[in-house]
PDB file of C-alpha atoms in Angstrom:
ATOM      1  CA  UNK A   1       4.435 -39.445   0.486  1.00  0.00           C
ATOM      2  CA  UNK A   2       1.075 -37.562   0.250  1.00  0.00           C
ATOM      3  CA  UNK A   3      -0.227 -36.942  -3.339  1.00  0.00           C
ATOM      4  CA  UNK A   4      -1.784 -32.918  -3.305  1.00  0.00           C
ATOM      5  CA  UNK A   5      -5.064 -32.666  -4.772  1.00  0.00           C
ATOM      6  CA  UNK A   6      -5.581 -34.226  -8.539  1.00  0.00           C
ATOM      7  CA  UNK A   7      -7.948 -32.616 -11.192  1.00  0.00           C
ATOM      8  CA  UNK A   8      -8.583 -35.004 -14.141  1.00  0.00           C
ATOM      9  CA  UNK A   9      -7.087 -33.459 -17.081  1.00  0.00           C
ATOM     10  CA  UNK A  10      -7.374 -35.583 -19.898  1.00  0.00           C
ATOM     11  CA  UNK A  11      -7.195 -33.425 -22.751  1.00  0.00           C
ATOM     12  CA  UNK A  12      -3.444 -32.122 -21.915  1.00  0.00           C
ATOM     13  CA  UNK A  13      -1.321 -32.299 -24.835  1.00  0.00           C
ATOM     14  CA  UNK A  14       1.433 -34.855 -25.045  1.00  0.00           C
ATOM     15  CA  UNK A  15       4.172 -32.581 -23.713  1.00  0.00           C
ATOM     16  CA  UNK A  16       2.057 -31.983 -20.835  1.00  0.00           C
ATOM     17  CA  UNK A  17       0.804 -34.827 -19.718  1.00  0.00           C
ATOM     18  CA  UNK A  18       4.424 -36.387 -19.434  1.00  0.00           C
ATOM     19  CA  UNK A  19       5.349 -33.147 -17.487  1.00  0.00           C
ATOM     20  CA  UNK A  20       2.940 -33.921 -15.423  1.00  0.00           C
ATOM     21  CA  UNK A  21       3.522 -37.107 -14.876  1.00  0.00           C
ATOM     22  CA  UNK A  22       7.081 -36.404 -13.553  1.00  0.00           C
ATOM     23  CA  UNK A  23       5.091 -34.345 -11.308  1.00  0.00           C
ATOM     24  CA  UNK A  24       2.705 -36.868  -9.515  1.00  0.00           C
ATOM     25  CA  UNK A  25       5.161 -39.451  -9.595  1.00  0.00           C
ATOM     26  CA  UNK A  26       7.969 -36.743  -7.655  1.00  0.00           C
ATOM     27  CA  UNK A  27       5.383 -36.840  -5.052  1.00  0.00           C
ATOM     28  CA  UNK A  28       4.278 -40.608  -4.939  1.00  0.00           C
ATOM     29  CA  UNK A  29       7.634 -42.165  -4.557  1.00  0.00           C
ATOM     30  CA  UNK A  30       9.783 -39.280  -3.790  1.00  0.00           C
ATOM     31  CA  UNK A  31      13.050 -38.403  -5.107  1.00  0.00           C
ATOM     32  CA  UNK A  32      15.157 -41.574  -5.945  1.00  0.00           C
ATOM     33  CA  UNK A  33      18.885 -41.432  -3.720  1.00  0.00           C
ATOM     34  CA  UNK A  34      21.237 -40.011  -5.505  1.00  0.00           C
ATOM     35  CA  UNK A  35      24.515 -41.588  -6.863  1.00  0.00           C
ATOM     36  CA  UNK A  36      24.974 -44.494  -8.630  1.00  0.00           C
ATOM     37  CA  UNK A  37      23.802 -47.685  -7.624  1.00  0.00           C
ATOM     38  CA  UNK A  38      26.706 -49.740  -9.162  1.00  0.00           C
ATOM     39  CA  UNK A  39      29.573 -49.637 -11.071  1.00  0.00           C
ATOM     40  CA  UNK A  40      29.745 -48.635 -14.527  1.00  0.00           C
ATOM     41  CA  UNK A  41      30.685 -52.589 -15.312  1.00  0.00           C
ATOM     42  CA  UNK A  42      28.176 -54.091 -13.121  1.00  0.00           C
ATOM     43  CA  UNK A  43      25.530 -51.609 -14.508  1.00  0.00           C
ATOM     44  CA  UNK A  44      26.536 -52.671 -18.467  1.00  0.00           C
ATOM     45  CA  UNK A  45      26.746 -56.611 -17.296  1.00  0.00           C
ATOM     46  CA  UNK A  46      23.799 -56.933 -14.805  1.00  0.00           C
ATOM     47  CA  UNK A  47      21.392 -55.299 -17.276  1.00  0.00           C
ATOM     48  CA  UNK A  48      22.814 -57.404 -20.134  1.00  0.00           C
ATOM     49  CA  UNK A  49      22.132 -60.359 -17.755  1.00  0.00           C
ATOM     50  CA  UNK A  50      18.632 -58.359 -16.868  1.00  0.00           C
ATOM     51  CA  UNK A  51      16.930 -59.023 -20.440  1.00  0.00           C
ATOM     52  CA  UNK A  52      13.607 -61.173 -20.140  1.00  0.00           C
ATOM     53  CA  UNK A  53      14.976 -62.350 -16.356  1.00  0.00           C
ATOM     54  CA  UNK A  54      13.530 -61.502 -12.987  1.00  0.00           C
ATOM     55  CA  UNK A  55      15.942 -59.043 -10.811  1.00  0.00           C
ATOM     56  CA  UNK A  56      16.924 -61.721  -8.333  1.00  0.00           C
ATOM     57  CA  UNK A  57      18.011 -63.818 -11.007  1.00  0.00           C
ATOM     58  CA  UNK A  58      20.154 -61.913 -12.869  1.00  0.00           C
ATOM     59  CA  UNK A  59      21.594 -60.611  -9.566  1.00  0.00           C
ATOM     60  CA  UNK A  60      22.517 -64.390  -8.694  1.00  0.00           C
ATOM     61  CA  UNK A  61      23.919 -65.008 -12.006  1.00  0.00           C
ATOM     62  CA  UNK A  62      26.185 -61.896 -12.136  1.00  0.00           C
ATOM     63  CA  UNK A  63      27.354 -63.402  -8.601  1.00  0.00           C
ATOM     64  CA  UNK A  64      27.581 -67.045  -9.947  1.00  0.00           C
ATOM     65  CA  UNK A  65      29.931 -65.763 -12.415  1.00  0.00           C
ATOM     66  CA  UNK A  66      32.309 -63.478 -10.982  1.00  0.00           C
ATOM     67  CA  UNK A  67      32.591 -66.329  -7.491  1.00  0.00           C
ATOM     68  CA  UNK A  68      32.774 -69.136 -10.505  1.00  0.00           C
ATOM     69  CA  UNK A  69      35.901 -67.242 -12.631  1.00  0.00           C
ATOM     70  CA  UNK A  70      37.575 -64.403  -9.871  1.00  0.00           C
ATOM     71  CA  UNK A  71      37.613 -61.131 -12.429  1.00  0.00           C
ATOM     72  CA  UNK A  72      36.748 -60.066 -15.993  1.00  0.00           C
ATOM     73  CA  UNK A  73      40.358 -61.409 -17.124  1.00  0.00           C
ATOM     74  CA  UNK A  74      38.701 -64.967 -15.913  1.00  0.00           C
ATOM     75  CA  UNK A  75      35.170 -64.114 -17.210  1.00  0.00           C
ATOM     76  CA  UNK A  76      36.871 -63.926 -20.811  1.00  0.00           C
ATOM     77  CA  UNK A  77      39.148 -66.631 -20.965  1.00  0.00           C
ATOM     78  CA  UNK A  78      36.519 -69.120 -19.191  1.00  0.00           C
ATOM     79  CA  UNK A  79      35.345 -71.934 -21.536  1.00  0.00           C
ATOM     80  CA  UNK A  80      31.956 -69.994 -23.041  1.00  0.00           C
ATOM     81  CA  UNK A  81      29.870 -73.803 -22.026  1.00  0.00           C
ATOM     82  CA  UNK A  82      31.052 -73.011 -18.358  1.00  0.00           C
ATOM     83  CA  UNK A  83      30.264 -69.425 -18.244  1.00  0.00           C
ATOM     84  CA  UNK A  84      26.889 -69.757 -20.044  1.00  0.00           C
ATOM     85  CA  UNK A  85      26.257 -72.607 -16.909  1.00  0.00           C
ATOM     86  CA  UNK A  86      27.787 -70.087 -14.361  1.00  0.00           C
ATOM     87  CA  UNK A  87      24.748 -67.648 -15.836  1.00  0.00           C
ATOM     88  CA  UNK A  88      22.060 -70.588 -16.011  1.00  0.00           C
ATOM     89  CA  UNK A  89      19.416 -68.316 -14.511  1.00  0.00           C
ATOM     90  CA  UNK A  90      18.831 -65.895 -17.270  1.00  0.00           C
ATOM     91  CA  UNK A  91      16.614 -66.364 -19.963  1.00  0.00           C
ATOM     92  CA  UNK A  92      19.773 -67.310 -22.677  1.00  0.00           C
ATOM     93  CA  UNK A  93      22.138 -68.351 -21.089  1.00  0.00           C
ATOM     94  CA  UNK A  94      23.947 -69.915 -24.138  1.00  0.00           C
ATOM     95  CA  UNK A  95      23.533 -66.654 -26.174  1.00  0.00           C
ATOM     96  CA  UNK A  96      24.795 -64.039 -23.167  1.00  0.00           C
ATOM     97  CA  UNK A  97      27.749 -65.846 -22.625  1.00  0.00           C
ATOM     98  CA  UNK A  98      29.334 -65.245 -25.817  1.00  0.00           C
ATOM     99  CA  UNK A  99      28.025 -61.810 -26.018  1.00  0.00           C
ATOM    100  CA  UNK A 100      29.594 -61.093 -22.585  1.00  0.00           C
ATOM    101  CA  UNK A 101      33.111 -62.264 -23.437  1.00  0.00           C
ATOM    102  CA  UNK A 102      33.118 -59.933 -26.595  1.00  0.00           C
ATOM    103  CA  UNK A 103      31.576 -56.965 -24.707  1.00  0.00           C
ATOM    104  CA  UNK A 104      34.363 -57.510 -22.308  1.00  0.00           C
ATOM    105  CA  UNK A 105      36.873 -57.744 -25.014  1.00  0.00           C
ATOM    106  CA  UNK A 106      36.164 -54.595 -26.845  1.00  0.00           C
ATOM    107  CA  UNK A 107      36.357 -52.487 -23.156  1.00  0.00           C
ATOM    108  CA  UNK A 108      39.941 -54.443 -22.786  1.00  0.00           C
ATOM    109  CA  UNK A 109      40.811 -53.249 -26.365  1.00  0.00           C
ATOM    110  CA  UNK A 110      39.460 -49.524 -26.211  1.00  0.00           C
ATOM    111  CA  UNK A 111      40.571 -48.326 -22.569  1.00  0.00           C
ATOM    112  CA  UNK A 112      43.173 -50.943 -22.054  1.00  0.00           C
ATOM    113  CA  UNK A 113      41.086 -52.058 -18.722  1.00  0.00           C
ATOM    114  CA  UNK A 114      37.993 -53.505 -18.080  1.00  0.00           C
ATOM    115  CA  UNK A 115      36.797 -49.855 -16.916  1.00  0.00           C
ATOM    116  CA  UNK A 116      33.994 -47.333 -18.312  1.00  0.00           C
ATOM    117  CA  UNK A 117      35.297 -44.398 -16.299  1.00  0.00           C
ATOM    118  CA  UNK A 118      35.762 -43.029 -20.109  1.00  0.00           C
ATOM    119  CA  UNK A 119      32.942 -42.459 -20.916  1.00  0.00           C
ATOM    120  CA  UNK A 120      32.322 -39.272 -18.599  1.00  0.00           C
ATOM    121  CA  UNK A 121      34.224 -37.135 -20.541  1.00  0.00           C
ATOM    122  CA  UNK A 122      32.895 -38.730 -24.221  1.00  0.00           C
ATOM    123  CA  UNK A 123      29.859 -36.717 -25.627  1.00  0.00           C
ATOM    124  CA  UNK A 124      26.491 -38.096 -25.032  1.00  0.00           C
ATOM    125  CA  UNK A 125      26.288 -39.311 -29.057  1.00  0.00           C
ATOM    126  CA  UNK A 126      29.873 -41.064 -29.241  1.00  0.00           C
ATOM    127  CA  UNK A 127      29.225 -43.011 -26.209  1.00  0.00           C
ATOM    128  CA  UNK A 128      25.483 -44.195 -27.167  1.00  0.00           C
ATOM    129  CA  UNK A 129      27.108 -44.993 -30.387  1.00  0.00           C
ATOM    130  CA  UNK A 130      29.813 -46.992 -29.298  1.00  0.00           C
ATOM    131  CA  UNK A 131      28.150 -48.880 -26.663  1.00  0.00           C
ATOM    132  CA  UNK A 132      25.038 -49.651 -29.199  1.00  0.00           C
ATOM    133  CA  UNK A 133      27.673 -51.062 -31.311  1.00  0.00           C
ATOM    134  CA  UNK A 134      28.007 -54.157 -28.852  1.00  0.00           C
ATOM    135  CA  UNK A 135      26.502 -57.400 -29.383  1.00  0.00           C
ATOM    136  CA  UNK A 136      22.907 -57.512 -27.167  1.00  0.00           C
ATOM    137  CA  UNK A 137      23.539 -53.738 -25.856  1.00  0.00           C
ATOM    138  CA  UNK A 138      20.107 -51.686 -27.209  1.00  0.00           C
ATOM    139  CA  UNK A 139      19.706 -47.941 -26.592  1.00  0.00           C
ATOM    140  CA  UNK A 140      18.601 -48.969 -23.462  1.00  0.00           C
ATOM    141  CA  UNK A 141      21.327 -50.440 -21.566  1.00  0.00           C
ATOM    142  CA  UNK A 142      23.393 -47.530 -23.018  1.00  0.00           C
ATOM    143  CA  UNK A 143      21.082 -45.202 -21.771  1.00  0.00           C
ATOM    144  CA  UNK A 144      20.878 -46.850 -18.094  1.00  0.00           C
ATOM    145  CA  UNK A 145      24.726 -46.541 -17.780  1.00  0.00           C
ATOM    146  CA  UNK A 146      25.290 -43.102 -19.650  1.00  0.00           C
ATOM    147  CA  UNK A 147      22.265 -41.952 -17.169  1.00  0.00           C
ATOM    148  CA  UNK A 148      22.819 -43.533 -13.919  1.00  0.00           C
ATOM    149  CA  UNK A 149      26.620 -43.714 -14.091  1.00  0.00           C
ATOM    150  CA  UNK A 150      27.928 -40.929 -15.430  1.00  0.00           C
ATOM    151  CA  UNK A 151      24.798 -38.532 -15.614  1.00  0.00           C
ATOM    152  CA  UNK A 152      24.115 -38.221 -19.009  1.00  0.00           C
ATOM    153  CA  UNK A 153      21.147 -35.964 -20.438  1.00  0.00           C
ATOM    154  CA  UNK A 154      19.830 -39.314 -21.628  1.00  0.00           C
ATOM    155  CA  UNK A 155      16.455 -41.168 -20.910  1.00  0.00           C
ATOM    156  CA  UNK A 156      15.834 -45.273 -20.938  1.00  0.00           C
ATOM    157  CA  UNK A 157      12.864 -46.673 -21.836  1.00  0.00           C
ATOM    158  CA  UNK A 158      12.472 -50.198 -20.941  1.00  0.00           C
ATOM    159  CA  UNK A 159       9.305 -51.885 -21.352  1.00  0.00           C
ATOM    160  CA  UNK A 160       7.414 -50.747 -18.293  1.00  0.00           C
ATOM    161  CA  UNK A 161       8.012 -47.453 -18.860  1.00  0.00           C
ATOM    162  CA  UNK A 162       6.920 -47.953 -22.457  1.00  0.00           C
ATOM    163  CA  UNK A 163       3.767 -49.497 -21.209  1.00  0.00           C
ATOM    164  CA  UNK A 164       2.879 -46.265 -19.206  1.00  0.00           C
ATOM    165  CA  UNK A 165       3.711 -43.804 -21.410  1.00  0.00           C
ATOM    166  CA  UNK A 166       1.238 -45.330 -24.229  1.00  0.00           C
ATOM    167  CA  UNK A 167      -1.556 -45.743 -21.715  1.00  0.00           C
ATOM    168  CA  UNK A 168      -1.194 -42.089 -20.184  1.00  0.00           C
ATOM    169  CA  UNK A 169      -0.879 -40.717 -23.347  1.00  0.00           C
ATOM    170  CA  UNK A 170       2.632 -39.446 -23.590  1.00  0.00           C
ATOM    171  CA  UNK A 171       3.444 -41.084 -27.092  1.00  0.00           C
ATOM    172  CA  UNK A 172       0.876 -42.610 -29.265  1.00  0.00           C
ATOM    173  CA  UNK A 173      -0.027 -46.007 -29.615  1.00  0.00           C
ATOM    174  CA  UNK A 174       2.083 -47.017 -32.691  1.00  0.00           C
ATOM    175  CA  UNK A 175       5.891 -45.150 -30.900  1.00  0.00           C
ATOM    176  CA  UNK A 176       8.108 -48.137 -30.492  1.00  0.00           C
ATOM    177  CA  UNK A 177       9.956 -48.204 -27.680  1.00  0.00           C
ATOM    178  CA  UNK A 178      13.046 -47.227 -29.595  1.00  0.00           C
ATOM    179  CA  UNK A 179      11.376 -44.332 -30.791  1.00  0.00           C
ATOM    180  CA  UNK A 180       9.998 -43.312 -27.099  1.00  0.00           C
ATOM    181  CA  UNK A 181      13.775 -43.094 -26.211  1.00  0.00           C
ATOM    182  CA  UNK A 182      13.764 -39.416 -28.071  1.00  0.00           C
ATOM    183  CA  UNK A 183      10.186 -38.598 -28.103  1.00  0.00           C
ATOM    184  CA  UNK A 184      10.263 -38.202 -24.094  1.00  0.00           C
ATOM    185  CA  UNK A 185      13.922 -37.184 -23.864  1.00  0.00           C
ATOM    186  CA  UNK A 186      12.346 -34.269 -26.262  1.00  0.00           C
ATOM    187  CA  UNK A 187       9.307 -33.261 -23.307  1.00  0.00           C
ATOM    188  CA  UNK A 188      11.472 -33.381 -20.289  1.00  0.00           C
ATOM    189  CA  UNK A 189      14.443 -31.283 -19.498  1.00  0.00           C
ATOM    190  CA  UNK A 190      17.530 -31.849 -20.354  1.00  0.00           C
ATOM    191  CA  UNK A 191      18.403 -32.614 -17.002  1.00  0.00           C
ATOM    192  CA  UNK A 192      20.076 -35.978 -15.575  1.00  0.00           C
ATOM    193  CA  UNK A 193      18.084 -35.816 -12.199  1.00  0.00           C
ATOM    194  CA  UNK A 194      14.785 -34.777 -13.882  1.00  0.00           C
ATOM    195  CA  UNK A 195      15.384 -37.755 -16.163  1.00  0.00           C
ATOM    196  CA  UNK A 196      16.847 -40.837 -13.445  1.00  0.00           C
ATOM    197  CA  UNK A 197      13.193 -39.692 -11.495  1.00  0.00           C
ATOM    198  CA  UNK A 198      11.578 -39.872 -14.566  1.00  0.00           C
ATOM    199  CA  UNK A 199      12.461 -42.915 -15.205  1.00  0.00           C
ATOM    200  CA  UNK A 200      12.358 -44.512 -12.099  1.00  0.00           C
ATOM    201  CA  UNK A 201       9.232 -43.960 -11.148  1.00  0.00           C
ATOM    202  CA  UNK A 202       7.685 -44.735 -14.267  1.00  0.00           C
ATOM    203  CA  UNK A 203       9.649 -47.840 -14.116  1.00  0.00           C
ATOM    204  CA  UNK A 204       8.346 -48.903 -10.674  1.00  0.00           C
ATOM    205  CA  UNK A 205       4.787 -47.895 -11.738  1.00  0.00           C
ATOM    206  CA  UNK A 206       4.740 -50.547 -14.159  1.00  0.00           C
ATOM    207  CA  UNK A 207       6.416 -52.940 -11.983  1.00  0.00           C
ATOM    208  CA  UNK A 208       3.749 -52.477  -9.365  1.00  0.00           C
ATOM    209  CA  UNK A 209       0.536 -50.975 -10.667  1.00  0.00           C
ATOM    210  CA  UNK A 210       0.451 -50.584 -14.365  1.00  0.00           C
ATOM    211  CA  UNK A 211       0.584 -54.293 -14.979  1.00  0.00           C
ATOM    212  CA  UNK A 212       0.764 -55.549 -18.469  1.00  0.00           C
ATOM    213  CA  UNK A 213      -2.393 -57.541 -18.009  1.00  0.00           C
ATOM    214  CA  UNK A 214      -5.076 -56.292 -15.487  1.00  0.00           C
ATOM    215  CA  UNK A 215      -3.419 -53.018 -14.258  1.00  0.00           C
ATOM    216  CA  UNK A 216      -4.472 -51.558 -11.041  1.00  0.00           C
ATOM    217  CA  UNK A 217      -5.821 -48.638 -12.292  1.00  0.00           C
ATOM    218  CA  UNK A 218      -8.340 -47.607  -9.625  1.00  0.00           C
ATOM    219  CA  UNK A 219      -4.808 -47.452  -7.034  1.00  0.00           C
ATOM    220  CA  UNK A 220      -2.970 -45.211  -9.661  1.00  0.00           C
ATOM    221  CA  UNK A 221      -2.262 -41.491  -8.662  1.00  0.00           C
ATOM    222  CA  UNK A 222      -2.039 -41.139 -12.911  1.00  0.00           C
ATOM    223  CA  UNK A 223      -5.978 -41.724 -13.377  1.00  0.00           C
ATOM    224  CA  UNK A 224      -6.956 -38.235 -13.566  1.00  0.00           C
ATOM    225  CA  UNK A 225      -4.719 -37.675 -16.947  1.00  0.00           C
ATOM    226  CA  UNK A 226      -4.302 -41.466 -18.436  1.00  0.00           C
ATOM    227  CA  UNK A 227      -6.068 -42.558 -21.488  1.00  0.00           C
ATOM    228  CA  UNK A 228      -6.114 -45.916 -20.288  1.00  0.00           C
ATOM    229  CA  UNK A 229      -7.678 -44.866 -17.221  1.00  0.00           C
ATOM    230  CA  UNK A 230     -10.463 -43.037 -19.122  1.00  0.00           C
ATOM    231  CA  UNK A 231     -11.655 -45.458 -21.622  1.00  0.00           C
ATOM    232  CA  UNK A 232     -11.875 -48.316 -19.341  1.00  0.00           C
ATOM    233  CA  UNK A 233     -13.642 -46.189 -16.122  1.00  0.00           C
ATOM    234  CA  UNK A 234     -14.451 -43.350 -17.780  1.00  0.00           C
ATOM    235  CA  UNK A 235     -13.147 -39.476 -16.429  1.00  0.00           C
ATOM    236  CA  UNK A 236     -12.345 -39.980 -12.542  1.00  0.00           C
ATOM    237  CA  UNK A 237     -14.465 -38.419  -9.665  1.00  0.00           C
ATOM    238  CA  UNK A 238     -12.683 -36.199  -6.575  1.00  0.00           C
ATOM    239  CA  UNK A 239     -13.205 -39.413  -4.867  1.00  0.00           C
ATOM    240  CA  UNK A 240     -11.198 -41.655  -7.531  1.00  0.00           C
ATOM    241  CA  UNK A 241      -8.943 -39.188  -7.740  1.00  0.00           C
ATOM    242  CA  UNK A 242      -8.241 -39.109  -3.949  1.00  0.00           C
ATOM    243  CA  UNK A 243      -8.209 -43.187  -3.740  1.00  0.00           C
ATOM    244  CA  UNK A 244      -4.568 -43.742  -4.685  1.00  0.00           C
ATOM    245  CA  UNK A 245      -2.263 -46.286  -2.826  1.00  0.00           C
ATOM    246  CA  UNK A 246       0.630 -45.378  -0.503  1.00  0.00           C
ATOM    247  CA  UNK A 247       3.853 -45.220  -2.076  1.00  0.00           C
ATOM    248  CA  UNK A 248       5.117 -49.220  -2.813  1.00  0.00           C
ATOM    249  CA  UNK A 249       5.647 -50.952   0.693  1.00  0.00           C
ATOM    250  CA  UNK A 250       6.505 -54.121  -0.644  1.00  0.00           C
ATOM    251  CA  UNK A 251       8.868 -55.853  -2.978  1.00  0.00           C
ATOM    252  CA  UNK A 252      12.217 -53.545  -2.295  1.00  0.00           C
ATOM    253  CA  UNK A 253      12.418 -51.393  -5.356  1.00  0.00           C
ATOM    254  CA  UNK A 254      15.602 -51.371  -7.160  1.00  0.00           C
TER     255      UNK A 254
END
């Protein structure tokens, strides 16, 4: 999708520049499909399974373990050695597996199920809270299934999207990325679409050009408002500005 013409504005207040942001980024990758892309389970598992672990790992370990025990029933009363071998390519295996038999147990013991369904009519706050109360579920995962599932006013912040929000100048430098969670929830609308766009595309941004190490700044459509982008090239030219890449090609984004 075509990017319209870019003015470097570097000097836009926080606020701003993450409105603006949304903006570019609408345009660069387009709006993201709408619905969910998985169940409410396999949204809360797979990103459990997701921490520090490449995409098409933890998508072979969720499969490992549900063709290795049948169901959830089988999932918690598997031998934790055999399940934490079932889920051998995350990062901890040995430390998920536990955590994933208790998450599954407290579901079992709140609904009576191993459902989330729920959780669309709790308020935003109880079900953050309760799901936060999980071993190894952060604000985070919460968010991603409150958000994507059952479309939440609520806003993730993951790394990546950390990454470019510092750099474009969205937070400051010293907002953790707990903190991010409310300080960009507070600039956008209080709208779920707004906020899946949001952050998607910030998401694949720092997937695929705002690297951690040697970002590929002079291909970003952000240059003309990031920070980053100015201290390391100094303020953009109509020619930088105009020298983005195409939306991503490559890896399918997920």
């Amino acid at each position: 999708m075509p990017i319209t013409a870019l003015t470097a504005a570097y000097d836009l207040p926080p606020a701003a520049k993450t409105r603006e942001d949304h903006r570019i980024l609408n345009e660069f990758y387009g709006p993201v499909p709408e619905g969910p892309r998985r169940t409410p389970m396999r949204e809360l598992i797979s990103t459990v399974l997701s921490h520090r672990t490449t995409h098409r790992d933890e998508e072979l370990a969720y499969d490992r373990m549900l063709e290795a025990f049948g169901d959830w029933q089988g999932v918690v009363d598997a031998p934790t050695p055999e399940l934490a071998h079932a889920i051998r390519t995350t990062r901890w295996p040995d430390t998920q597996a536990p955590r994933i038999q208790e998450i599954l147990r407290r579901i079992k013991a709140e609904f009576g199920e191993y459902s989330l369904d729920a959780l669309a009519g709790w308020p935003v706050e109880r079900g953050l809270a309760w799901l936060t109360d999980m071993p190894g579920i952060g604000l985070k995962t919460a968010s991603l299934v409150l958000l994507f599932n059952f479309q939440k006013p609520v806003l993730p912040v993951d790394t990546h999207v950390h990454r470019v929000a510092q750099r474009v100048g969205m937070i400051g430098p010293k907002v953790s990325v707990e903190k991010a969670h409310q300080v960009l929830l507070a600039q956008m609308p209080a709208d779920a679409d707004d906020l899946l766009n949001f952050h998607k595309h910030n998401y694949w941004l720092g997937q695929h050009i705002c690297f951690f190490t040697k970002p590929n700044c002079p291909a970003c459509p952000l240059k003309g408002i990031c920070n980053y982008y100015l201290e390391h090239y100094g303020p953009a030219t109509e020619a930088e500005l105009a020298a983005v890449a195409p939306e991503w090609k490559g890896e399918k984004l997920h």
